[in-house]
Short mmCIF file of C-alpha atoms in Angstrom, two decimals:
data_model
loop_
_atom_site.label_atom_id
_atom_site.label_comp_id
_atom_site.label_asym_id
_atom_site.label_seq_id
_atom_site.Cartn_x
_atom_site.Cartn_y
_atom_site.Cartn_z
CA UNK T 1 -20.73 -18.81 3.77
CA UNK T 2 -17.72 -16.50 3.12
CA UNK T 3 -16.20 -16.76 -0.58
CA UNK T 4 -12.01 -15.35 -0.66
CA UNK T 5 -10.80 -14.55 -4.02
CA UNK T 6 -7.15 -14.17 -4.64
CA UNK T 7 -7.13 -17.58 -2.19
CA UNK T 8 -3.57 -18.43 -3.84
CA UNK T 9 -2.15 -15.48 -3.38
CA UNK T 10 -0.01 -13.75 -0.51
CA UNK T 11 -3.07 -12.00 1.24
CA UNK T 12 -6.02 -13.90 0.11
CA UNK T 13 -3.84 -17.54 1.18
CA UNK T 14 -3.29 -16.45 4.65
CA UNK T 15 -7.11 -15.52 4.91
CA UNK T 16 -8.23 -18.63 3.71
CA UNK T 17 -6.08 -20.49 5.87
CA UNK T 18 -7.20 -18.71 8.48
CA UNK T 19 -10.55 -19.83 7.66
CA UNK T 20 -10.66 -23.23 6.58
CA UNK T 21 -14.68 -23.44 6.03
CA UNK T 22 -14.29 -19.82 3.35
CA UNK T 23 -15.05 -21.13 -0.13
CA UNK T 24 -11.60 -20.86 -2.04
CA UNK T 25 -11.62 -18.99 -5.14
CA UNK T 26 -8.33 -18.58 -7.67
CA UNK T 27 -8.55 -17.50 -11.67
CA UNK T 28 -9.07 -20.89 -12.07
CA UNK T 29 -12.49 -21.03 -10.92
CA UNK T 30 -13.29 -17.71 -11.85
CA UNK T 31 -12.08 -15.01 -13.40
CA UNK T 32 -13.11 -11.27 -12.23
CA UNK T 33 -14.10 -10.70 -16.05
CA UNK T 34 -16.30 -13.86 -16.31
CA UNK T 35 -19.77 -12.50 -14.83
CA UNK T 36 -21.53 -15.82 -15.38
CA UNK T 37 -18.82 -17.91 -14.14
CA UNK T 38 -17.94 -15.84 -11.55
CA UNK T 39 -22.14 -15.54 -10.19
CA UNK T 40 -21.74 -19.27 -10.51
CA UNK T 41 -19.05 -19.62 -7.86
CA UNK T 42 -20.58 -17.05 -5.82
CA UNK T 43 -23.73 -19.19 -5.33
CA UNK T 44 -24.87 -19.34 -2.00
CA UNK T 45 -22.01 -17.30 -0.64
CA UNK T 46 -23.32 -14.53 2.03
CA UNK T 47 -19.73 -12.80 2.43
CA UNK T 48 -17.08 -12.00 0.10
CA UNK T 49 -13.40 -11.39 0.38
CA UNK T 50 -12.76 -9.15 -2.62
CA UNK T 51 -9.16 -8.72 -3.71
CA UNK T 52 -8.22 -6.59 -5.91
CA UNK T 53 -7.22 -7.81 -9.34
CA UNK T 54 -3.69 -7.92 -11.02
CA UNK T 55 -3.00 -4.56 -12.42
CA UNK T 56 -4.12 -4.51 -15.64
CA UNK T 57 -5.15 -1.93 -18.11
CA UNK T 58 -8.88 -3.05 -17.90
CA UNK T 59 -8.50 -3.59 -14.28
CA UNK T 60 -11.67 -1.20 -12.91
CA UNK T 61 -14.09 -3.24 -15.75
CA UNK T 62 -13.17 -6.29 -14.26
CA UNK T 63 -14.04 -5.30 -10.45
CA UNK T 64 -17.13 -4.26 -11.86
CA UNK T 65 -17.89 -7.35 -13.54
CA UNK T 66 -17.02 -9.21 -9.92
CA UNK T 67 -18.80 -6.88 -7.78
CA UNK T 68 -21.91 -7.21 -10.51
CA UNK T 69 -22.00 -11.03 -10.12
CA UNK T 70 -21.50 -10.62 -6.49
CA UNK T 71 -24.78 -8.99 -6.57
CA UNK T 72 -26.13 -11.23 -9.13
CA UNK T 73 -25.53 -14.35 -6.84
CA UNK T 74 -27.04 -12.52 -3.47
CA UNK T 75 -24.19 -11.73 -1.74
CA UNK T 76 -24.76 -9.78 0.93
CA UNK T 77 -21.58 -7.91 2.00
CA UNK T 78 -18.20 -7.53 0.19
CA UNK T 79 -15.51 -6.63 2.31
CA UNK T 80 -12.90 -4.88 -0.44
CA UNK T 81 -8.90 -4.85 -0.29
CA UNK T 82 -8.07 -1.16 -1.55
CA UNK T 83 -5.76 1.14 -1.35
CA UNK T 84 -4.17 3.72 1.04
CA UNK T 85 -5.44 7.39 -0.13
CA UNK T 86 -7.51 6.39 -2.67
CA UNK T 87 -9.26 8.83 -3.96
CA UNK T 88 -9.99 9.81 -8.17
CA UNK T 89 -6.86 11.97 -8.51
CA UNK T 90 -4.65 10.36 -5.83
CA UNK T 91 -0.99 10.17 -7.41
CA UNK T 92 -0.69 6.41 -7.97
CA UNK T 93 -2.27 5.86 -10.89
CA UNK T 94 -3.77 2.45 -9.65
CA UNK T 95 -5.20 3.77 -6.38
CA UNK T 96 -7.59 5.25 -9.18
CA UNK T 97 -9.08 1.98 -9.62
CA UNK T 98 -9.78 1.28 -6.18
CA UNK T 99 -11.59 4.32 -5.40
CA UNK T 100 -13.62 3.67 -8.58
CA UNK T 101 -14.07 0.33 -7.51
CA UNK T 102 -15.44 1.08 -3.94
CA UNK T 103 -18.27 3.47 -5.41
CA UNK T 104 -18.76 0.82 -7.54
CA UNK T 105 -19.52 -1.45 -4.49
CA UNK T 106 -21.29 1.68 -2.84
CA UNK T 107 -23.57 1.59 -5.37
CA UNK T 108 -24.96 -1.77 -4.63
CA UNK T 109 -26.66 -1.31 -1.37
CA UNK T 110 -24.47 -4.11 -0.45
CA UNK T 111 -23.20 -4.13 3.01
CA UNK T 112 -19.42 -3.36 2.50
CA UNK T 113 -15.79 -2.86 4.49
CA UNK T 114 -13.09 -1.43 2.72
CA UNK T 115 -9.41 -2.46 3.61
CA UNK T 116 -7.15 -0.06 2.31
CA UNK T 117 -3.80 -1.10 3.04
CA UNK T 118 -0.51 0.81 2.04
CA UNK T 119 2.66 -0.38 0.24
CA UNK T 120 3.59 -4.30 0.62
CA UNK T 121 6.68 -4.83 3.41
CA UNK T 122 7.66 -8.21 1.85
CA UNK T 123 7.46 -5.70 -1.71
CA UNK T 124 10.22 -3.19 -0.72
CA UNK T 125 13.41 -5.67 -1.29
CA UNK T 126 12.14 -6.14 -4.66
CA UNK T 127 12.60 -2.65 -5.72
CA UNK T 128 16.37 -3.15 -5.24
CA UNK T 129 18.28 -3.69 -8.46
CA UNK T 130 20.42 -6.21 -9.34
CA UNK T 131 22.93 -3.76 -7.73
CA UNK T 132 21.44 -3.64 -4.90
CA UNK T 133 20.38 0.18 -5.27
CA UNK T 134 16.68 1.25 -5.21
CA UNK T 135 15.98 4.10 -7.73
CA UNK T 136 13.34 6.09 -8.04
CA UNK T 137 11.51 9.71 -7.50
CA UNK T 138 10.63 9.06 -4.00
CA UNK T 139 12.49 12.11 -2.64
CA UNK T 140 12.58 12.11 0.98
CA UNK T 141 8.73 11.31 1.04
CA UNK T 142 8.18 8.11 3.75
CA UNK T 143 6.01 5.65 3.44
CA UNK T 144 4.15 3.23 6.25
CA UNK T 145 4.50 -0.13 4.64
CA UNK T 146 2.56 -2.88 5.98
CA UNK T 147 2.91 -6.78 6.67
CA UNK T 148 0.86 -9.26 4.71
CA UNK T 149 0.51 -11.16 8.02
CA UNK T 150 -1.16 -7.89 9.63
CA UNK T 151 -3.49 -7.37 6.28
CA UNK T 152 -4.65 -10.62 6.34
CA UNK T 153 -5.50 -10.93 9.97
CA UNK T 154 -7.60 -7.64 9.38
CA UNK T 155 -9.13 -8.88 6.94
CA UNK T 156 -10.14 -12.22 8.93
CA UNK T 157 -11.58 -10.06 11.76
CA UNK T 158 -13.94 -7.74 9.54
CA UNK T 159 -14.82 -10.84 7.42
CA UNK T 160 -16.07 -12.68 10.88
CA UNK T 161 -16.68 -10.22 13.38
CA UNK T 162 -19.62 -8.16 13.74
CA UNK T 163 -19.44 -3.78 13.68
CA UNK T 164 -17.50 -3.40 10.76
CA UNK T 165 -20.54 -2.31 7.97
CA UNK T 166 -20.01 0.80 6.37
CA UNK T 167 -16.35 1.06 7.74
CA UNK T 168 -12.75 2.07 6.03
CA UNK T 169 -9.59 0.63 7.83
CA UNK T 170 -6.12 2.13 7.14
CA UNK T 171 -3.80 -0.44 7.27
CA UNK T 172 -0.04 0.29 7.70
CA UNK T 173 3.06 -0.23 9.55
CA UNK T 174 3.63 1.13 12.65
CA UNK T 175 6.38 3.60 11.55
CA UNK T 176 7.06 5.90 7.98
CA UNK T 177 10.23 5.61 6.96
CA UNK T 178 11.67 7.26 3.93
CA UNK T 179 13.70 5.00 1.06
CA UNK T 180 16.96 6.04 2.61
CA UNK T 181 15.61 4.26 6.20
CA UNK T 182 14.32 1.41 4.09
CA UNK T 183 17.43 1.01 2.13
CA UNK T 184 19.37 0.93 5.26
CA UNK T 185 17.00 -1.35 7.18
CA UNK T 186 17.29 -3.89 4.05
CA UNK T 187 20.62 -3.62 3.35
CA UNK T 188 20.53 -1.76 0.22
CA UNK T 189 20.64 1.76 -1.31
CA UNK T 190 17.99 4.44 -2.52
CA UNK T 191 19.23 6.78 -5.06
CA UNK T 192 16.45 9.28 -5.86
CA UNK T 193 15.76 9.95 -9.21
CA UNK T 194 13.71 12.48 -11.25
CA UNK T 195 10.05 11.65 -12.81
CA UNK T 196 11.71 11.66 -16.08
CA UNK T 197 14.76 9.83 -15.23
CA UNK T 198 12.25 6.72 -13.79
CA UNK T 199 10.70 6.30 -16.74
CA UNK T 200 13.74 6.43 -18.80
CA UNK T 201 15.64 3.93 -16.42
CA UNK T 202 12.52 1.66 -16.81
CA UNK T 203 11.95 2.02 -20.72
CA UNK T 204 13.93 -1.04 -21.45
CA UNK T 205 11.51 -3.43 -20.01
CA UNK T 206 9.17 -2.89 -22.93
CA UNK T 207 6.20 -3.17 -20.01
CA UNK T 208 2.73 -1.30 -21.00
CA UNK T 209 3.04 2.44 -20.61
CA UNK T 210 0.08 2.02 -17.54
CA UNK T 211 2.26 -0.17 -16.30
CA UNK T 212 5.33 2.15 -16.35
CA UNK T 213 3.14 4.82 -14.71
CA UNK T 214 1.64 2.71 -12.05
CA UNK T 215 5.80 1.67 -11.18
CA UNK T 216 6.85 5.44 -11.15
CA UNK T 217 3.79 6.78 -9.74
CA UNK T 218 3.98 4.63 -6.69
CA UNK T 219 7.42 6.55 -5.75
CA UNK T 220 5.90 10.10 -6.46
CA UNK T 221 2.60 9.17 -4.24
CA UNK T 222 5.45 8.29 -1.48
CA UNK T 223 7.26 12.04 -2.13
CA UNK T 224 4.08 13.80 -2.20
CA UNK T 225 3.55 12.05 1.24
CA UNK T 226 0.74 10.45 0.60
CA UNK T 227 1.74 6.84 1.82
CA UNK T 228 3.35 8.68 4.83
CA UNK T 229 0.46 8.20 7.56
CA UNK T 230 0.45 5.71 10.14
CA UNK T 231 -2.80 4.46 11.55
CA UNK T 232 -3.47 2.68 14.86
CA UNK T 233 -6.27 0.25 12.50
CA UNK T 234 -4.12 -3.09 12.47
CA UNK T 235 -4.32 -2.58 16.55
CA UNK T 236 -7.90 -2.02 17.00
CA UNK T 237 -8.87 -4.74 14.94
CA UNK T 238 -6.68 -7.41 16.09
CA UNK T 239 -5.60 -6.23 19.64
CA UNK T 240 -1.62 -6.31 18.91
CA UNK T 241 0.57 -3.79 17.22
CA UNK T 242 1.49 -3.81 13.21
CA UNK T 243 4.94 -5.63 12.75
CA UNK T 244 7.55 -2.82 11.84
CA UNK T 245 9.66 -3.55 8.72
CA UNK T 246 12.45 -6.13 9.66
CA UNK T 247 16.12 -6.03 8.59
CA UNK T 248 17.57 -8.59 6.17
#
C-alpha cells in the first residue's frame, strides 16, 4: 500500500492519479500536526509519498509529527519531496526545513528517497506584478526551474520501482536561465532589486516576517547560484528529457 499526502495538490494530484490504488490523503483526513490522526490514516500503508507542508512558521514540527506517525503506523519507506541545495545554512530560508526534515527521516531507520526538486515552472508567471514586471534581488543568478509534470512522474517511479533506497534525486529543468531569460520567455520583465529594497516593496502585504524572508530569500538563493545547476535526474528516472520552460 502506498499513502500520497498533498493528493489535492499540484504534485501530490498528478501522483495519485498516476496511481489510482495509492491511498489519498488531503488536510482533511489528516493534518501533518495531528500524530494520532495522522498514524490512523497511515494504517497499513507500507510506502509513503511525503510532501512537504505549506510554509508555515512551525513547518519543521509538523514534518516531524508526520514522519513520527509514519513510524508509529509501520511504514516502511518515505519517499520525501525536498528541496534543491538543501542544506542547514542554504540561503532560502525554507530549504532549512527540508534538510532538517530529511535527518529527521534519517533518523528513523526507515527506508527513504529524497526528491529535491528546484523552483516551480508553472510558479515563475506568478512573480510578475500586476505590471507585468518581476522584481526582486535575483541579480543575474539563473535558476533550473522544473515542471510539475516531470516532479510528479519522478516521484511515481521511485514510489514503484525498485533501486531507489537511500537515494537523492535533483530534479530540474533542462536549462538555467536567469530572470531576464525568464522574463523574456514569459512575456514579462525582471527588474533586479536590492535585499533591502525586496523587503520594502513587499512590506505592504502585512505577510509574517518568515514569510517575507522565505519570498526574498528565494531570489538571493537564485543570485548566489544556488538554484543554477541542472541535473540529468528527471531523464534517468523516467527515460525522457525534463520539459524546458515554455513561452506564454
Amino acid at each position: 500500500m502506498i499513502a500520497v499526502t498533498g493528493s489535492s495538490g499540484q504534485v501530490g494530484g498528478r501522483v495519485a492519479a498516476a496511481l489510482p490504488q495509492a491511498r489519498r490523503l488531503t488536510r482533511k483526513d489528516a493534518e501533518y500536526r495531528d500524530t494520532p490522526r495522522m498514524r490512523q490514516a497511515l494504517d497499513g500503508v507500507e510506502t509513503l509519498f511525503l510532501v512537504s507542508g505549506r510554509e508555515s512558521a512551525d513547518r519543521l514540527a509538523e514534518h516531524r509529527s508526520a514522519v513520527d506517525a509514519a513510524v508509529a503506523a509501520g511504514v516502511r519507506r518515505i519517499v520525501y519531496l525536498s528541496f534543491a541545495g538543501a542544506a542547514p545554512d542554504c540561503t532560502f530560508t525554507f530549504g532549512r526545513d527540508h534538510w532538517h526534515t530529511e535527518q529527521h527521516i534519517r533518523a528513523t531507520g526507515l527506508r527513504w528517497t529524497f526528491l529535491r526538486d528546484n523552483l516551480y515552472q508553472e510558479m515563475l508567471p506568478m512573480l510578475a506584478g500586476p505590471d507585468g514586471v518581476i522584481r526582486g534581488p535575483a541579480g543575474d543568478g539563473r535558476v533550473a526551474a522544473v515542471s510539475y509534470d516531470d516532479i510528479a512522474a519522478c516521484a511515481v517511479v521511485a514510489l514503484t520501482g525498485d533501486g531507489h533506497d537511500g537515494r537523492t534525486y535533483d530534479l530540474t529543468g533542462p536549462e538555467a536561465l536567469s530572470l531576464h531569460e525568464v522574463a523574456a520567455r514569459l512575456g514579462v520583465r525582471y527588474e533586479p532589486e536590492t535585499v533591502e529594497e525586496a523587503y520594502a516593496s513587499r512590506a505592504h502585504y502585512g505577510a509574517p516576517a518568515f514569510e517575507v524572508a522565505g519570498w526574498v530569500s528565494s531570489y538571493e538563493a537564485i543570485a548566489a547560484g544556488e538554484l543554477a545547476a541542472v541535473s540529468d535526474d528527471v531523464r534517468r528516472l523516467t527515460g525522457r528529457p525534463a520539459k524546458p520552460l515554455s513561452p506564454r
